[in-house]
Amino acid sequence: MSASYIPPDEGPDPANEAGRPRAAGLMDSAKRMLATLLATVSTRVELFTTEIEEEIHRVASVLLWAVVALFFGSLTVLMIAFTVIVIFWDDHRILAAVL
């Protein structure tokens, strides 16, 4: 930037030629309050979306573990049934297979 550049917000107030700082008016206060409110709402929305993403990941993890548990539970029942059939193969194989 050049040395002669003065940003618009930092320039002298044409209505205040004496160089005294301008008193903050009601509109300036309202603008600052609205900016703060919007920043707060923006932060809350970001936090909410982060929480939703984490919850979706948690639910997906729980569902995955439920599917794994269901698979291994079914495998256990199948192995128990097969074991019962093998144990009673000589005496009552048809009865063991039906039960």
Backbone as JSON, one array per atom type, in Angstrom:
{
  "sequence": "MSASYIPPDEGPDPANEAGRPRAAGLMDSAKRMLATLLATVSTRVELFTTEIEEEIHRVASVLLWAVVALFFGSLTVLMIAFTVIVIFWDDHRILAAVL",
  "N": [[0.83, -1.17, 0.0], [0.37, 2.25, -0.59], [1.81, 5.14, 1.0], [0.09, 7.23, 1.15], [-2.44, 6.24, 1.2], [-5.55, 6.12, 2.75], [-7.75, 4.31, 4.57], [-11.34, 4.13, 4.19], [-12.78, 4.04, 6.63], [-11.1, 5.12, 8.5], [-10.62, 7.72, 7.94], [-10.81, 11.34, 8.27], [-13.75, 12.76, 9.72], [-16.0, 14.48, 7.75], [-18.03, 16.08, 8.77], [-17.13, 16.77, 11.21], [-15.0, 18.93, 11.76], [-13.2, 19.78, 13.65], [-11.64, 17.75, 14.52], [-12.22, 16.22, 16.66], [-13.19, 13.15, 18.24], [-15.99, 11.46, 16.92], [-19.14, 11.12, 18.45], [-20.64, 8.07, 19.25], [-23.53, 7.12, 17.66], [-27.03, 6.22, 17.82], [-27.62, 4.63, 15.6], [-25.1, 3.59, 14.93], [-24.57, 2.05, 17.19], [-26.67, 0.23, 16.95], [-25.94, -1.03, 14.57], [-23.52, -2.25, 15.33], [-24.5, -3.97, 17.3], [-26.2, -5.58, 15.77], [-24.31, -6.74, 14.08], [-22.84, -8.2, 15.94], [-24.83, -9.94, 16.85], [-25.4, -11.34, 14.48], [-22.92, -12.59, 14.1], [-22.88, -14.24, 16.34], [-25.1, -15.89, 15.84], [-24.2, -17.1, 13.51], [-22.01, -18.55, 14.51], [-23.34, -20.3, 16.24], [-24.88, -21.77, 14.4], [-22.85, -23.05, 12.96], [-21.79, -24.64, 15.03], [-24.03, -26.23, 15.53], [-24.3, -27.64, 13.08], [-21.92, -29.06, 13.14], [-22.35, -30.69, 15.38], [-24.52, -32.21, 14.43], [-23.29, -33.6, 12.31], [-21.44, -35.15, 13.78], [-23.24, -36.68, 15.26], [-24.49, -38.13, 13.23], [-22.35, -39.68, 12.37], [-21.97, -41.17, 14.7], [-24.39, -42.61, 14.9], [-24.24, -44.1, 12.55], [-22.05, -45.68, 13.17], [-23.06, -47.14, 15.35], [-25.13, -48.55, 14.06], [-23.62, -50.08, 12.27], [-22.19, -51.71, 14.08], [-24.38, -53.05, 15.15], [-25.26, -54.56, 12.96], [-23.02, -56.21, 12.65], [-23.12, -57.58, 15.1], [-25.59, -58.89, 14.79], [-24.98, -60.56, 12.63], [-22.96, -62.24, 13.75], [-24.44, -63.33, 15.85], [-26.38, -64.79, 14.46], [-24.68, -66.6, 13.2], [-23.77, -67.96, 15.44], [-26.12, -69.24, 16.35], [-26.53, -70.93, 14.17], [-24.22, -72.55, 14.32], [-24.61, -73.79, 16.79], [-26.92, -75.26, 16.23], [-25.9, -76.95, 14.25], [-24.01, -78.35, 15.79], [-25.68, -79.74, 17.59], [-26.99, -81.42, 15.8], [-24.81, -82.97, 14.9], [-24.03, -84.19, 17.31], [-26.24, -85.86, 17.91], [-26.32, -87.56, 15.71], [-26.11, -90.35, 15.22], [-28.18, -91.56, 16.76], [-30.73, -90.02, 16.79], [-31.04, -88.44, 14.32], [-32.89, -87.19, 12.53], [-34.83, -86.11, 14.26], [-33.18, -84.36, 15.71], [-32.44, -82.62, 13.68], [-34.87, -81.46, 13.01], [-35.59, -80.14, 15.37]],
  "CA": [[0.0, 0.0, 0.0], [1.12, 3.51, -0.6], [1.76, 5.87, 2.27], [-0.99, 8.22, 1.14], [-3.74, 5.57, 1.25], [-6.27, 6.18, 4.02], [-8.99, 3.55, 4.46], [-12.52, 4.99, 4.41], [-13.25, 4.08, 8.03], [-10.15, 5.81, 9.35], [-10.46, 9.1, 7.49], [-11.48, 12.34, 9.12], [-15.18, 12.95, 9.51], [-16.2, 15.82, 7.2], [-18.96, 16.85, 9.59], [-16.44, 17.13, 12.44], [-13.76, 19.55, 11.29], [-12.31, 20.09, 14.76], [-10.77, 16.61, 14.77], [-12.65, 15.49, 17.86], [-13.85, 11.88, 17.89], [-17.44, 11.56, 16.8], [-19.87, 10.33, 19.43], [-21.37, 6.96, 18.65], [-24.96, 7.36, 17.65], [-27.92, 5.08, 17.98], [-27.49, 3.74, 14.44], [-23.82, 2.88, 15.05], [-24.76, 1.02, 18.22], [-27.55, -0.79, 16.39], [-25.16, -1.78, 13.59], [-22.6, -3.12, 16.06], [-25.28, -5.0, 17.96], [-26.65, -6.49, 14.72], [-23.13, -7.5, 13.65], [-22.55, -9.17, 17.01], [-25.9, -10.93, 16.81], [-25.19, -12.19, 13.31], [-21.74, -13.43, 14.36], [-23.29, -15.25, 17.32], [-25.97, -16.84, 15.14], [-23.34, -17.86, 12.6], [-21.25, -19.5, 15.32], [-24.28, -21.33, 16.72], [-25.23, -22.62, 13.26], [-21.69, -23.9, 12.71], [-21.75, -25.64, 16.1], [-25.14, -27.16, 15.34], [-23.99, -28.54, 11.97], [-20.87, -29.97, 13.6], [-22.98, -31.68, 16.26], [-25.32, -33.1, 13.58], [-22.35, -34.48, 11.63], [-20.93, -36.12, 14.75], [-24.33, -37.59, 15.6], [-24.68, -39.02, 12.08], [-21.26, -40.66, 12.43], [-22.21, -42.06, 15.83], [-25.49, -43.5, 14.55], [-23.73, -45.04, 11.54], [-21.2, -46.63, 13.88], [-23.93, -48.03, 16.13], [-25.8, -49.44, 13.12], [-22.63, -51.03, 11.78], [-21.96, -52.7, 15.13], [-25.6, -53.86, 15.27], [-25.22, -55.53, 11.86], [-21.97, -57.18, 12.99], [-23.64, -58.42, 16.19], [-26.63, -59.75, 14.22], [-24.3, -61.58, 11.83], [-22.33, -63.22, 14.62], [-25.5, -64.03, 16.57], [-26.94, -65.8, 13.54], [-23.65, -67.62, 13.04], [-23.77, -68.75, 16.68], [-27.3, -70.13, 16.33], [-26.27, -71.94, 13.15], [-23.21, -73.48, 14.83], [-25.24, -74.6, 17.86], [-27.8, -76.23, 15.57], [-25.04, -77.95, 13.61], [-23.43, -79.16, 16.86], [-26.73, -80.64, 18.08], [-27.2, -82.45, 14.77], [-23.65, -83.86, 14.91], [-24.05, -84.98, 18.55], [-27.29, -86.87, 17.86], [-26.36, -88.09, 14.35], [-26.32, -91.8, 15.21], [-29.41, -92.0, 17.41], [-31.96, -89.32, 16.4], [-30.6, -87.35, 13.46], [-34.04, -86.48, 11.98], [-35.39, -85.33, 15.36], [-32.25, -83.28, 16.02], [-32.48, -81.65, 12.58], [-36.15, -80.74, 13.07], [-35.58, -79.26, 16.53]],
  "C": [[0.88, 1.24, 0.0], [0.92, 4.23, 0.71], [0.61, 6.86, 2.31], [-2.37, 7.58, 1.21], [-4.32, 5.66, 2.65], [-7.56, 5.4, 3.83], [-10.18, 4.43, 4.8], [-12.96, 5.09, 5.86], [-12.32, 4.9, 8.92], [-9.94, 7.28, 8.96], [-11.16, 10.07, 8.4], [-12.94, 12.49, 8.73], [-15.4, 14.35, 8.96], [-17.14, 16.67, 8.05], [-18.29, 17.34, 10.86], [-15.07, 17.68, 12.07], [-12.77, 19.8, 12.42], [-11.38, 18.93, 15.09], [-11.14, 15.84, 16.03], [-13.3, 14.17, 17.43], [-15.36, 12.05, 17.91], [-18.11, 10.66, 17.82], [-20.66, 9.25, 18.7], [-22.85, 7.21, 18.78], [-25.75, 6.08, 17.83], [-27.78, 4.11, 16.82], [-26.18, 2.95, 14.49], [-23.93, 1.75, 16.08], [-25.63, -0.11, 17.7], [-26.8, -1.65, 15.38], [-24.19, -2.73, 14.28], [-23.34, -4.27, 16.74], [-25.77, -6.04, 16.94], [-25.49, -7.34, 14.23], [-22.77, -8.57, 14.68], [-23.58, -10.29, 17.02], [-25.72, -11.88, 15.64], [-23.98, -13.11, 13.49], [-22.09, -14.55, 15.34], [-24.16, -16.32, 16.67], [-25.14, -17.71, 14.2], [-22.55, -18.92, 13.36], [-22.15, -20.63, 15.81], [-24.67, -22.29, 15.61], [-24.07, -23.56, 12.93], [-21.57, -24.99, 13.77], [-22.84, -26.69, 15.92], [-24.84, -28.14, 14.2], [-22.88, -29.52, 12.35], [-21.45, -31.06, 14.49], [-23.8, -32.68, 15.45], [-24.4, -34.08, 12.85], [-21.81, -35.55, 12.57], [-22.01, -37.14, 15.13], [-24.59, -38.58, 14.47], [-23.58, -40.09, 12.07], [-21.47, -41.65, 13.56], [-23.31, -43.06, 15.52], [-25.04, -44.53, 13.52], [-22.85, -46.09, 12.2], [-22.03, -47.63, 14.67], [-24.65, -49.02, 15.2], [-24.84, -50.49, 12.56], [-22.36, -52.11, 12.82], [-23.19, -53.59, 15.34], [-25.64, -54.93, 14.18], [-24.17, -56.61, 12.14], [-22.46, -58.12, 14.09], [-24.73, -59.37, 15.68], [-26.01, -60.87, 13.4], [-23.7, -62.66, 12.73], [-23.34, -63.96, 15.49], [-26.13, -65.11, 15.71], [-25.95, -66.94, 13.32], [-23.59, -68.53, 14.27], [-24.93, -69.72, 16.71], [-27.09, -71.26, 15.32], [-25.27, -72.99, 13.65], [-23.77, -74.36, 15.95], [-26.15, -75.66, 17.24], [-26.98, -77.33, 14.9], [-24.41, -78.88, 14.65], [-24.44, -80.16, 17.4], [-26.97, -81.76, 17.07], [-26.04, -83.44, 14.77], [-23.66, -84.75, 16.15], [-25.06, -86.13, 18.46], [-27.38, -87.53, 16.48], [-26.68, -89.59, 14.34], [-27.69, -92.21, 15.74], [-30.66, -91.35, 16.79], [-31.64, -88.16, 15.46], [-31.77, -86.55, 12.88], [-34.66, -85.6, 13.06], [-34.49, -84.16, 15.7], [-32.28, -82.21, 14.93], [-33.78, -80.84, 12.61], [-36.17, -79.76, 14.23], [-34.6, -78.17, 16.31]]
}
